[in-house]
Amino acid sequence: MVATVDCAAIILAGGESSRMGKDKSSLCFKGKTLLRHMGDVLTHAGLEKSIISGPNHIADEIRGAGPLGGVHAVLRHVGGRHAHLVFAPVDMPALTSRLIRRLMNAPPSHALVHYAAHKVPFRLSTDKRWFELADSLLRDGENVSLGYFQECVPGRLALEVEDGDRSAFANINTANEWRMFRQGQAL
């Protein structure tokens, strides 16, 4: 299925992985790295190419700012080449292409589309106001959370999460969470 809006895929892979103890994007899952796995999820959703936000790709201009630093850098880099960007974190290996397609296919009139009670994955329009908002929040430094940024974007749409999809939002941050995920235990 092809997206109804012009979207590009962004993999957020810029975290320091300090709680994991090693780079999460290089962890092996189903015979490939988590970075490659997320790229495949996005490709199967209909996004032809993934742009990677991370130190060896599109590096954060303002370091230590978490996911919002990656969003900021990508918005500056991509500019208006696409109408919307779909952001997916590298450390959500259970995320499905079907859930990404739901973001892609939401009405384009919404500046921000995410799942209820979840900050990631999300779709964001590339309107320059969102870069300016991220830039202002990061330079002010008072509240640099992705959640706060998203709250500041008018025109948000929160998609409902179906019961069978709840486990797809498991975020892997520690070695213990990774072990539990690999053993099929709920996080």
PDB file of C-alpha atoms in Angstrom:
ATOM      1  CA  MET A   1       0.000   0.000   0.000  1.00  0.00           C
ATOM      2  CA  VAL A   2       1.356   3.431  -0.948  1.00  0.00           C
ATOM      3  CA  ALA A   3       1.045   6.382   1.419  1.00  0.00           C
ATOM      4  CA  THR A   4      -1.668   8.912   0.686  1.00  0.00           C
ATOM      5  CA  VAL A   5       0.726  11.752   1.593  1.00  0.00           C
ATOM      6  CA  ASP A   6       4.314  12.450   0.575  1.00  0.00           C
ATOM      7  CA  CYS A   7       6.320  10.892   3.420  1.00  0.00           C
ATOM      8  CA  ALA A   8       9.952  10.121   4.101  1.00  0.00           C
ATOM      9  CA  ALA A   9      11.120   7.684   6.785  1.00  0.00           C
ATOM     10  CA  ILE A  10      13.359   8.775   9.643  1.00  0.00           C
ATOM     11  CA  ILE A  11      15.009   6.293  12.004  1.00  0.00           C
ATOM     12  CA  LEU A  12      15.876   7.864  15.346  1.00  0.00           C
ATOM     13  CA  ALA A  13      19.161   6.172  16.240  1.00  0.00           C
ATOM     14  CA  GLY A  14      21.060   8.946  17.966  1.00  0.00           C
ATOM     15  CA  GLY A  15      20.788   7.921  21.593  1.00  0.00           C
ATOM     16  CA  GLU A  16      23.859   7.249  23.679  1.00  0.00           C
ATOM     17  CA  SER A  17      22.552   3.806  24.733  1.00  0.00           C
ATOM     18  CA  SER A  18      24.007   4.478  28.189  1.00  0.00           C
ATOM     19  CA  ARG A  19      21.464   2.259  29.962  1.00  0.00           C
ATOM     20  CA  MET A  20      22.068  -0.550  27.467  1.00  0.00           C
ATOM     21  CA  GLY A  21      25.841  -0.370  27.749  1.00  0.00           C
ATOM     22  CA  LYS A  22      26.344  -0.640  23.983  1.00  0.00           C
ATOM     23  CA  ASP A  23      24.905   0.849  20.803  1.00  0.00           C
ATOM     24  CA  LYS A  24      21.301  -0.359  20.549  1.00  0.00           C
ATOM     25  CA  SER A  25      21.189   0.095  16.783  1.00  0.00           C
ATOM     26  CA  SER A  26      23.829  -2.625  16.378  1.00  0.00           C
ATOM     27  CA  LEU A  27      22.013  -5.276  18.461  1.00  0.00           C
ATOM     28  CA  CYS A  28      21.196  -8.369  16.416  1.00  0.00           C
ATOM     29  CA  PHE A  29      17.516  -9.240  15.921  1.00  0.00           C
ATOM     30  CA  LYS A  30      16.270 -11.904  13.491  1.00  0.00           C
ATOM     31  CA  GLY A  31      19.676 -12.050  11.822  1.00  0.00           C
ATOM     32  CA  LYS A  32      20.131  -8.302  11.281  1.00  0.00           C
ATOM     33  CA  THR A  33      20.874  -5.196  13.295  1.00  0.00           C
ATOM     34  CA  LEU A  34      18.053  -3.244  14.894  1.00  0.00           C
ATOM     35  CA  LEU A  35      18.929  -0.397  12.518  1.00  0.00           C
ATOM     36  CA  ARG A  36      18.491  -2.641   9.481  1.00  0.00           C
ATOM     37  CA  HIS A  37      15.370  -4.226  10.983  1.00  0.00           C
ATOM     38  CA  MET A  38      13.689  -0.830  11.445  1.00  0.00           C
ATOM     39  CA  GLY A  39      14.695   0.139   7.915  1.00  0.00           C
ATOM     40  CA  ASP A  40      12.958  -3.003   6.650  1.00  0.00           C
ATOM     41  CA  VAL A  41       9.812  -2.261   8.700  1.00  0.00           C
ATOM     42  CA  LEU A  42       9.639   1.211   7.154  1.00  0.00           C
ATOM     43  CA  THR A  43      10.315  -0.106   3.642  1.00  0.00           C
ATOM     44  CA  HIS A  44       7.561  -2.715   3.984  1.00  0.00           C
ATOM     45  CA  ALA A  45       5.225   0.080   5.072  1.00  0.00           C
ATOM     46  CA  GLY A  46       5.811   1.757   1.710  1.00  0.00           C
ATOM     47  CA  LEU A  47       8.557   4.222   2.576  1.00  0.00           C
ATOM     48  CA  GLU A  48      11.243   3.723  -0.046  1.00  0.00           C
ATOM     49  CA  LYS A  49      14.287   5.097   1.766  1.00  0.00           C
ATOM     50  CA  SER A  50      15.129   5.689   5.397  1.00  0.00           C
ATOM     51  CA  ILE A  51      17.076   8.673   6.635  1.00  0.00           C
ATOM     52  CA  ILE A  52      19.003   7.957   9.814  1.00  0.00           C
ATOM     53  CA  SER A  53      19.249  10.424  12.653  1.00  0.00           C
ATOM     54  CA  GLY A  54      22.399   9.557  14.554  1.00  0.00           C
ATOM     55  CA  PRO A  55      26.064  10.417  15.067  1.00  0.00           C
ATOM     56  CA  ASN A  56      27.310   8.688  11.889  1.00  0.00           C
ATOM     57  CA  HIS A  57      24.461  10.019   9.747  1.00  0.00           C
ATOM     58  CA  ILE A  58      22.472  13.205  10.443  1.00  0.00           C
ATOM     59  CA  ALA A  59      24.058  14.243  13.728  1.00  0.00           C
ATOM     60  CA  ASP A  60      22.294  16.356  16.321  1.00  0.00           C
ATOM     61  CA  GLU A  61      23.352  19.984  16.168  1.00  0.00           C
ATOM     62  CA  ILE A  62      22.515  20.382  19.853  1.00  0.00           C
ATOM     63  CA  ARG A  63      23.977  17.378  21.644  1.00  0.00           C
ATOM     64  CA  GLY A  64      22.420  15.709  24.652  1.00  0.00           C
ATOM     65  CA  ALA A  65      18.894  16.836  23.779  1.00  0.00           C
ATOM     66  CA  GLY A  66      17.423  13.356  23.288  1.00  0.00           C
ATOM     67  CA  PRO A  67      14.976  12.579  20.491  1.00  0.00           C
ATOM     68  CA  LEU A  68      14.049  16.237  20.018  1.00  0.00           C
ATOM     69  CA  GLY A  69      17.666  16.929  19.049  1.00  0.00           C
ATOM     70  CA  GLY A  70      17.341  14.316  16.305  1.00  0.00           C
ATOM     71  CA  VAL A  71      14.005  15.703  15.110  1.00  0.00           C
ATOM     72  CA  HIS A  72      15.538  19.191  14.981  1.00  0.00           C
ATOM     73  CA  ALA A  73      18.567  18.074  12.952  1.00  0.00           C
ATOM     74  CA  VAL A  74      16.436  16.091  10.503  1.00  0.00           C
ATOM     75  CA  LEU A  75      13.984  18.955   9.980  1.00  0.00           C
ATOM     76  CA  ARG A  76      16.907  21.255   9.137  1.00  0.00           C
ATOM     77  CA  HIS A  77      18.476  18.649   6.829  1.00  0.00           C
ATOM     78  CA  VAL A  78      15.324  17.558   4.973  1.00  0.00           C
ATOM     79  CA  GLY A  79      13.766  21.001   4.680  1.00  0.00           C
ATOM     80  CA  GLY A  80      10.693  20.945   2.487  1.00  0.00           C
ATOM     81  CA  ARG A  81      11.698  18.022   0.269  1.00  0.00           C
ATOM     82  CA  HIS A  82       8.793  15.987   1.651  1.00  0.00           C
ATOM     83  CA  ALA A  83       5.403  17.010   3.003  1.00  0.00           C
ATOM     84  CA  HIS A  84       5.648  14.706   6.042  1.00  0.00           C
ATOM     85  CA  LEU A  85       8.257  12.715   7.909  1.00  0.00           C
ATOM     86  CA  VAL A  86       7.549   9.452   9.708  1.00  0.00           C
ATOM     87  CA  PHE A  87       9.840   9.113  12.734  1.00  0.00           C
ATOM     88  CA  ALA A  88      10.452   5.641  14.178  1.00  0.00           C
ATOM     89  CA  PRO A  89      12.903   4.772  16.959  1.00  0.00           C
ATOM     90  CA  VAL A  90      15.525   2.124  16.363  1.00  0.00           C
ATOM     91  CA  ASP A  91      14.790   0.563  19.765  1.00  0.00           C
ATOM     92  CA  MET A  92      11.192  -0.570  19.120  1.00  0.00           C
ATOM     93  CA  PRO A  93      11.786  -3.893  17.340  1.00  0.00           C
ATOM     94  CA  ALA A  94       8.163  -5.087  17.644  1.00  0.00           C
ATOM     95  CA  LEU A  95       6.827  -2.090  15.715  1.00  0.00           C
ATOM     96  CA  THR A  96       4.977  -3.238  12.592  1.00  0.00           C
ATOM     97  CA  SER A  97       4.655  -1.936   9.069  1.00  0.00           C
ATOM     98  CA  ARG A  98       0.878  -1.884   9.515  1.00  0.00           C
ATOM     99  CA  LEU A  99       1.189   0.589  12.404  1.00  0.00           C
ATOM    100  CA  ILE A 100       3.525   2.776  10.325  1.00  0.00           C
ATOM    101  CA  ARG A 101       1.048   2.707   7.414  1.00  0.00           C
ATOM    102  CA  ARG A 102      -1.723   3.938   9.729  1.00  0.00           C
ATOM    103  CA  LEU A 103       0.423   6.995  10.496  1.00  0.00           C
ATOM    104  CA  MET A 104       1.188   7.520   6.821  1.00  0.00           C
ATOM    105  CA  ASN A 105      -2.420   7.229   5.746  1.00  0.00           C
ATOM    106  CA  ALA A 106      -3.910   9.582   8.330  1.00  0.00           C
ATOM    107  CA  PRO A 107      -5.394  12.728   6.782  1.00  0.00           C
ATOM    108  CA  PRO A 108      -2.629  15.088   5.630  1.00  0.00           C
ATOM    109  CA  SER A 109      -4.371  18.039   7.280  1.00  0.00           C
ATOM    110  CA  HIS A 110      -2.936  16.929  10.636  1.00  0.00           C
ATOM    111  CA  ALA A 111       0.458  18.441  11.414  1.00  0.00           C
ATOM    112  CA  LEU A 112       1.293  15.640  13.857  1.00  0.00           C
ATOM    113  CA  VAL A 113      -0.043  12.090  14.020  1.00  0.00           C
ATOM    114  CA  HIS A 114       0.931   9.660  16.775  1.00  0.00           C
ATOM    115  CA  TYR A 115      -0.584   6.838  18.783  1.00  0.00           C
ATOM    116  CA  ALA A 116      -2.493   7.630  21.969  1.00  0.00           C
ATOM    117  CA  ALA A 117      -0.200   7.496  25.032  1.00  0.00           C
ATOM    118  CA  HIS A 118       2.904   7.069  22.825  1.00  0.00           C
ATOM    119  CA  LYS A 119       5.342   9.719  21.611  1.00  0.00           C
ATOM    120  CA  VAL A 120       6.909   7.460  18.981  1.00  0.00           C
ATOM    121  CA  PRO A 121       6.449   6.541  16.220  1.00  0.00           C
ATOM    122  CA  PHE A 122       4.890   9.683  14.782  1.00  0.00           C
ATOM    123  CA  ARG A 123       4.307  11.574  11.552  1.00  0.00           C
ATOM    124  CA  LEU A 124       5.123  15.285  11.371  1.00  0.00           C
ATOM    125  CA  SER A 125       4.556  17.770   8.573  1.00  0.00           C
ATOM    126  CA  THR A 126       7.717  19.552   7.440  1.00  0.00           C
ATOM    127  CA  ASP A 127       6.267  23.013   7.937  1.00  0.00           C
ATOM    128  CA  LYS A 128       9.150  25.314   8.920  1.00  0.00           C
ATOM    129  CA  ARG A 129       7.226  26.273  12.080  1.00  0.00           C
ATOM    130  CA  TRP A 130       8.059  22.861  13.592  1.00  0.00           C
ATOM    131  CA  PHE A 131      11.778  23.345  12.987  1.00  0.00           C
ATOM    132  CA  GLU A 132      11.530  26.812  14.539  1.00  0.00           C
ATOM    133  CA  LEU A 133       9.623  25.388  17.527  1.00  0.00           C
ATOM    134  CA  ALA A 134      12.202  22.636  18.064  1.00  0.00           C
ATOM    135  CA  ASP A 135      15.031  25.144  17.665  1.00  0.00           C
ATOM    136  CA  SER A 136      13.480  27.517  20.199  1.00  0.00           C
ATOM    137  CA  LEU A 137      12.865  24.749  22.759  1.00  0.00           C
ATOM    138  CA  LEU A 138      16.372  23.360  22.389  1.00  0.00           C
ATOM    139  CA  ARG A 139      18.096  26.738  22.611  1.00  0.00           C
ATOM    140  CA  ASP A 140      15.975  27.725  25.629  1.00  0.00           C
ATOM    141  CA  GLY A 141      16.910  24.390  27.210  1.00  0.00           C
ATOM    142  CA  GLU A 142      14.134  24.438  29.787  1.00  0.00           C
ATOM    143  CA  ASN A 143      11.959  21.684  28.341  1.00  0.00           C
ATOM    144  CA  VAL A 144      13.560  19.649  25.568  1.00  0.00           C
ATOM    145  CA  SER A 145      11.311  16.604  25.793  1.00  0.00           C
ATOM    146  CA  LEU A 146       9.772  15.205  22.643  1.00  0.00           C
ATOM    147  CA  GLY A 147       6.434  14.992  24.456  1.00  0.00           C
ATOM    148  CA  TYR A 148       6.433  18.704  25.242  1.00  0.00           C
ATOM    149  CA  PHE A 149       7.347  19.541  21.646  1.00  0.00           C
ATOM    150  CA  GLN A 150       4.438  17.415  20.428  1.00  0.00           C
ATOM    151  CA  GLU A 151       2.036  19.112  22.854  1.00  0.00           C
ATOM    152  CA  CYS A 152       3.031  22.470  21.337  1.00  0.00           C
ATOM    153  CA  VAL A 153       2.077  21.409  17.801  1.00  0.00           C
ATOM    154  CA  PRO A 154      -1.540  22.292  17.029  1.00  0.00           C
ATOM    155  CA  GLY A 155      -3.493  19.980  14.752  1.00  0.00           C
ATOM    156  CA  ARG A 156      -2.422  16.742  16.449  1.00  0.00           C
ATOM    157  CA  LEU A 157      -4.204  13.470  15.846  1.00  0.00           C
ATOM    158  CA  ALA A 158      -3.853  10.606  18.334  1.00  0.00           C
ATOM    159  CA  LEU A 159      -4.690   7.233  16.810  1.00  0.00           C
ATOM    160  CA  GLU A 160      -6.132   4.595  19.104  1.00  0.00           C
ATOM    161  CA  VAL A 161      -3.997   1.554  19.890  1.00  0.00           C
ATOM    162  CA  GLU A 162      -5.831  -1.727  19.462  1.00  0.00           C
ATOM    163  CA  ASP A 163      -5.400  -4.317  22.221  1.00  0.00           C
ATOM    164  CA  GLY A 164      -3.437  -6.666  19.959  1.00  0.00           C
ATOM    165  CA  ASP A 165      -0.947  -3.919  19.116  1.00  0.00           C
ATOM    166  CA  ARG A 166       0.051  -2.845  22.633  1.00  0.00           C
ATOM    167  CA  SER A 167       3.214  -4.974  22.705  1.00  0.00           C
ATOM    168  CA  ALA A 168       4.434  -3.368  19.446  1.00  0.00           C
ATOM    169  CA  PHE A 169       5.281  -0.225  21.415  1.00  0.00           C
ATOM    170  CA  ALA A 170       7.821  -1.941  23.689  1.00  0.00           C
ATOM    171  CA  ASN A 171      10.846   0.317  23.892  1.00  0.00           C
ATOM    172  CA  ILE A 172      14.127  -1.454  24.641  1.00  0.00           C
ATOM    173  CA  ASN A 173      16.507   0.596  26.806  1.00  0.00           C
ATOM    174  CA  THR A 174      18.378  -1.807  29.072  1.00  0.00           C
ATOM    175  CA  ALA A 175      20.125  -5.148  28.740  1.00  0.00           C
ATOM    176  CA  ASN A 176      17.438  -6.699  30.954  1.00  0.00           C
ATOM    177  CA  GLU A 177      14.621  -5.321  28.754  1.00  0.00           C
ATOM    178  CA  TRP A 178      16.444  -6.670  25.688  1.00  0.00           C
ATOM    179  CA  ARG A 179      16.757 -10.110  27.321  1.00  0.00           C
ATOM    180  CA  MET A 180      13.065 -10.097  28.306  1.00  0.00           C
ATOM    181  CA  PHE A 181      12.010  -9.010  24.811  1.00  0.00           C
ATOM    182  CA  ARG A 182      14.098 -11.737  23.167  1.00  0.00           C
ATOM    183  CA  GLN A 183      12.529 -14.313  25.497  1.00  0.00           C
ATOM    184  CA  GLY A 184       9.041 -13.105  24.558  1.00  0.00           C
ATOM    185  CA  GLN A 185       8.258 -11.682  27.971  1.00  0.00           C
ATOM    186  CA  ALA A 186       6.067  -8.618  28.276  1.00  0.00           C
ATOM    187  CA  LEU A 187       7.842  -5.380  29.148  1.00  0.00           C
TER     188      LEU A 187
END
